[in-house]
Amino acid sequence: MFKLCSALVYGPNIQDIKKGLLNLEEALIGELCSRLKRDKFYLTSVGYYRPKSYDESLMNLKLCSEIAPNFRQALTLQKLIQNRSSSFWFLIGTDQIPCYRDMILDYEKDITDEHDEVTNESIIKLCWALVHSRQPEDVQRGLDMLEGYVGVRYLPAQRTEMFYLLAVGYYRIGELMFSWQCLDQCLEISPYFEQASSLVVKVKDQMNRNFGLGRFITSIGFSLLAGGLTLAALRRR
């Protein structure tokens, strides 16, 4: 539910944002742990911020900060709202959310606080922030983490997401063949995973522009490209 709400409130469609807010306010009523309450109030504040309902956004940021006073994503969003009338607003940026640096630091802290009971979801959230970061060293770190965890026994949905995030990371650093192979693994587990299907098109188009290889690889198929090699072995080559 949180993943769905996150996708909705960050989406480009105002109706999706409203639907995400409705889900957050109605479907997630009840007993939640402090971290889920934190995430609920923060996502709600984002949902109100994007259509410029600043008072509602600040109210939810206040509730978020009462639970997690040092939650960097909330502090950054609060600063954006409070400085919106500043003459330096154009230097800050009006829609620079999410801030990947804040997300990385927040999720690192989550994992540190969990000690020996680090959850798979926390690892995936950190890897998501890393491979989407604008810093190449963050992307590489995310790839290294994912390669270390992808062989561990996870639920199919989590393995799907890990292979997809590997594909995103490789695509962003220009390693298109590795991205293609990860998409093959992802779609083998979940053939109807739309995010992976969309990225396949982008990778194929980029391959055609760079090397003219997209059509050739499509003709020989994903599995032949992999050649039975493991992800780590293929990367070492």
Coordinates of C-alpha atoms in Angstrom, one line a residue:
M1 CA 0.0 0.0 0.0
F2 CA 2.8 2.4 0.8
K3 CA 4.5 1.7 -2.5
L4 CA 1.2 2.4 -4.3
C5 CA 0.6 5.6 -2.4
S6 CA 4.2 6.8 -3.1
A7 CA 3.8 6.2 -6.8
L8 CA 0.5 8.1 -6.8
V9 CA 1.5 11.2 -4.8
Y10 CA 4.7 11.5 -6.9
G11 CA 2.8 11.0 -10.2
P12 CA 2.1 13.7 -12.7
N13 CA -1.7 13.5 -12.6
I14 CA -3.6 15.5 -10.0
Q15 CA -6.2 12.8 -9.9
D16 CA -3.6 10.2 -9.0
I17 CA -2.3 12.5 -6.2
K18 CA -5.8 12.8 -4.8
K19 CA -6.2 9.0 -4.9
G20 CA -2.9 8.6 -3.1
L21 CA -4.0 11.0 -0.4
L22 CA -7.3 9.2 0.0
N23 CA -5.5 5.9 0.4
L24 CA -3.1 7.4 2.9
E25 CA -5.9 9.0 5.0
E26 CA -8.4 6.1 4.8
A27 CA -6.8 2.8 4.0
L28 CA -3.9 3.2 6.4
I29 CA -5.9 4.0 9.5
G30 CA -5.1 1.9 12.5
E31 CA -2.2 0.8 14.5
L32 CA 1.1 1.4 12.7
C33 CA 4.6 1.3 14.0
S34 CA 6.4 4.6 14.4
R35 CA 8.3 4.2 11.1
L36 CA 5.2 3.6 9.1
K37 CA 3.4 6.5 10.8
R38 CA 6.4 8.7 9.8
D39 CA 6.2 7.5 6.2
K40 CA 2.4 8.0 6.2
F41 CA 2.6 11.6 7.3
Y42 CA 5.6 12.4 5.1
L43 CA 3.9 11.0 1.9
T44 CA 0.7 12.9 2.9
S45 CA 2.7 16.1 3.1
V46 CA 4.2 15.5 -0.3
G47 CA 0.7 14.9 -1.7
Y48 CA -0.5 18.2 -0.4
Y49 CA 2.7 20.0 -1.3
R50 CA 2.6 19.2 -5.0
P51 CA -0.8 20.9 -5.7
K52 CA 0.5 23.8 -3.5
S53 CA -1.7 23.1 -0.5
Y54 CA 1.0 24.3 1.8
D55 CA -0.9 24.6 5.1
E56 CA -2.0 21.0 4.9
S57 CA 1.5 19.9 3.9
L58 CA 3.0 21.7 6.9
M59 CA 0.5 20.2 9.3
N60 CA 1.5 16.7 8.2
L61 CA 5.2 17.6 8.3
K62 CA 4.7 18.7 11.9
L63 CA 3.1 15.3 12.8
C64 CA 6.0 13.6 10.9
S65 CA 8.6 15.6 12.9
E66 CA 7.0 14.7 16.2
I67 CA 7.7 11.0 15.4
A68 CA 11.0 11.4 13.7
P69 CA 12.6 14.9 14.5
N70 CA 15.7 14.2 12.3
F71 CA 13.9 12.8 9.2
R72 CA 15.8 14.7 6.6
Q73 CA 13.3 14.4 3.8
A74 CA 10.7 16.1 6.0
L75 CA 13.1 18.8 7.1
T76 CA 14.0 19.6 3.5
L77 CA 10.4 19.8 2.4
Q78 CA 9.5 22.0 5.3
K79 CA 12.4 24.4 4.3
L80 CA 11.1 24.5 0.7
I81 CA 7.7 25.5 1.9
Q82 CA 8.9 28.1 4.4
N83 CA 11.2 29.7 1.9
R84 CA 8.8 29.7 -1.1
S85 CA 8.3 33.5 -0.9
S86 CA 12.1 34.1 -0.6
S87 CA 13.8 36.1 -3.3
F88 CA 16.2 33.1 -3.5
W89 CA 13.5 30.6 -4.2
F90 CA 14.6 30.1 -7.8
L91 CA 18.0 29.0 -6.4
I92 CA 16.4 26.4 -4.2
G93 CA 14.0 25.0 -6.7
T94 CA 10.3 24.5 -6.3
D95 CA 9.9 20.8 -7.1
Q96 CA 13.2 19.2 -6.2
I97 CA 11.6 16.3 -4.4
P98 CA 12.5 13.6 -3.7
C99 CA 16.0 14.7 -2.6
Y100 CA 18.0 11.5 -3.1
R101 CA 20.8 12.6 -0.7
D102 CA 18.2 13.0 2.1
M103 CA 16.6 9.6 1.2
I104 CA 20.0 7.8 1.3
L105 CA 20.8 9.3 4.7
D106 CA 17.4 8.5 6.1
Y107 CA 17.4 4.9 4.9
E108 CA 20.9 4.3 6.0
K109 CA 19.8 5.4 9.5
D110 CA 16.8 3.1 9.3
I111 CA 19.1 0.2 8.6
T112 CA 21.5 1.2 11.4
D113 CA 18.7 1.5 13.9
E114 CA 17.4 -2.0 13.0
H115 CA 20.8 -3.5 14.0
D116 CA 20.6 -7.3 13.4
E117 CA 17.0 -7.2 12.2
V118 CA 17.5 -5.3 9.0
T119 CA 14.4 -5.9 6.8
N120 CA 14.5 -6.6 3.1
E121 CA 12.3 -3.6 2.5
S122 CA 14.7 -1.3 4.2
I123 CA 17.6 -2.6 2.0
I124 CA 15.4 -2.2 -1.2
K125 CA 14.5 1.4 -0.2
L126 CA 18.1 2.3 0.2
C127 CA 19.1 0.7 -3.0
W128 CA 16.2 2.5 -4.8
A129 CA 17.5 5.8 -3.6
L130 CA 21.1 5.0 -4.5
V131 CA 20.5 3.8 -8.1
H132 CA 18.3 6.9 -8.8
S133 CA 20.8 9.3 -7.3
R134 CA 22.4 12.0 -9.5
Q135 CA 25.8 11.0 -8.1
P136 CA 27.6 8.2 -10.1
E137 CA 29.3 6.9 -6.9
D138 CA 25.9 6.5 -5.3
V139 CA 24.7 4.5 -8.3
Q140 CA 27.7 2.3 -8.2
R141 CA 27.3 1.7 -4.5
G142 CA 23.6 0.7 -5.1
L143 CA 24.7 -1.7 -7.8
D144 CA 27.3 -3.3 -5.5
M145 CA 24.7 -3.7 -2.7
L146 CA 22.2 -5.2 -5.0
E147 CA 24.6 -7.7 -6.5
G148 CA 25.4 -8.8 -3.0
Y149 CA 21.8 -9.3 -2.0
V150 CA 20.2 -10.5 -5.2
G151 CA 21.4 -14.1 -4.7
V152 CA 19.9 -14.2 -1.2
R153 CA 16.6 -15.9 -0.8
Y154 CA 13.9 -13.3 -1.1
L155 CA 10.2 -13.3 -1.9
P156 CA 9.6 -13.3 -5.7
A157 CA 8.2 -9.7 -5.6
Q158 CA 11.4 -8.5 -3.8
R159 CA 13.7 -10.4 -6.3
T160 CA 11.7 -8.8 -9.1
E161 CA 12.3 -5.3 -7.7
M162 CA 16.0 -6.0 -7.1
F163 CA 16.6 -7.1 -10.7
Y164 CA 14.7 -4.1 -11.9
L165 CA 16.8 -1.8 -9.7
L166 CA 20.0 -3.4 -11.0
A167 CA 18.7 -2.8 -14.6
V168 CA 18.0 0.9 -13.7
G169 CA 21.5 1.3 -12.2
Y170 CA 23.2 -0.3 -15.2
Y171 CA 21.1 1.8 -17.6
R172 CA 22.1 5.0 -15.8
I173 CA 25.8 4.3 -16.0
G174 CA 25.5 3.2 -19.7
E175 CA 26.1 -0.6 -19.1
L176 CA 23.2 -1.5 -21.5
M177 CA 24.0 -5.2 -21.9
F178 CA 24.0 -5.7 -18.2
S179 CA 20.8 -3.7 -17.9
W180 CA 19.2 -5.9 -20.6
Q181 CA 20.2 -9.1 -18.8
C182 CA 18.8 -7.9 -15.5
L183 CA 15.5 -7.0 -17.2
D184 CA 15.4 -10.6 -18.6
Q185 CA 15.7 -11.9 -15.0
C186 CA 13.1 -9.5 -13.7
L187 CA 10.6 -10.4 -16.4
E188 CA 11.2 -14.1 -16.0
I189 CA 10.0 -13.8 -12.4
S190 CA 7.2 -11.3 -13.2
P191 CA 6.3 -11.2 -16.9
Y192 CA 3.8 -8.4 -16.4
F193 CA 6.0 -6.0 -14.4
E194 CA 5.3 -2.8 -16.3
Q195 CA 8.2 -0.8 -15.1
A196 CA 10.6 -3.4 -16.5
S197 CA 8.7 -3.6 -19.8
S198 CA 9.0 0.2 -20.1
L199 CA 12.7 0.1 -19.4
V200 CA 13.2 -2.6 -22.0
V201 CA 12.0 -0.2 -24.7
K202 CA 14.4 2.5 -23.5
V203 CA 17.4 0.1 -23.3
K204 CA 16.6 -1.3 -26.8
D205 CA 16.3 2.2 -28.3
Q206 CA 19.6 3.3 -26.7
M207 CA 21.3 0.2 -28.0
N208 CA 20.0 0.9 -31.5
R209 CA 21.3 4.5 -31.3
N210 CA 24.7 3.5 -29.9
F211 CA 25.5 0.2 -31.7
G212 CA 22.5 -0.9 -33.8
L213 CA 22.3 -3.9 -31.5
G214 CA 18.7 -3.7 -30.2
R215 CA 17.1 -5.4 -33.2
F216 CA 19.8 -8.1 -33.2
I217 CA 19.4 -8.9 -29.5
T218 CA 15.7 -9.0 -29.8
S219 CA 16.0 -11.6 -32.5
I220 CA 18.4 -13.9 -30.5
G221 CA 16.4 -13.5 -27.3
F222 CA 17.2 -12.6 -23.7
S223 CA 18.3 -16.1 -22.6
L224 CA 20.9 -16.6 -25.3
L225 CA 22.4 -13.3 -24.4
A226 CA 22.8 -14.5 -20.8
G227 CA 24.3 -17.7 -22.0
G228 CA 23.7 -19.4 -18.6
L229 CA 26.3 -17.1 -16.9
T230 CA 25.5 -15.7 -13.5
L231 CA 25.1 -12.0 -13.1
A232 CA 28.4 -11.6 -11.2
A233 CA 30.4 -13.7 -13.7
L234 CA 29.1 -11.8 -16.7
R235 CA 30.0 -8.5 -15.1
R236 CA 33.5 -9.7 -14.3
R237 CA 34.0 -10.5 -18.0

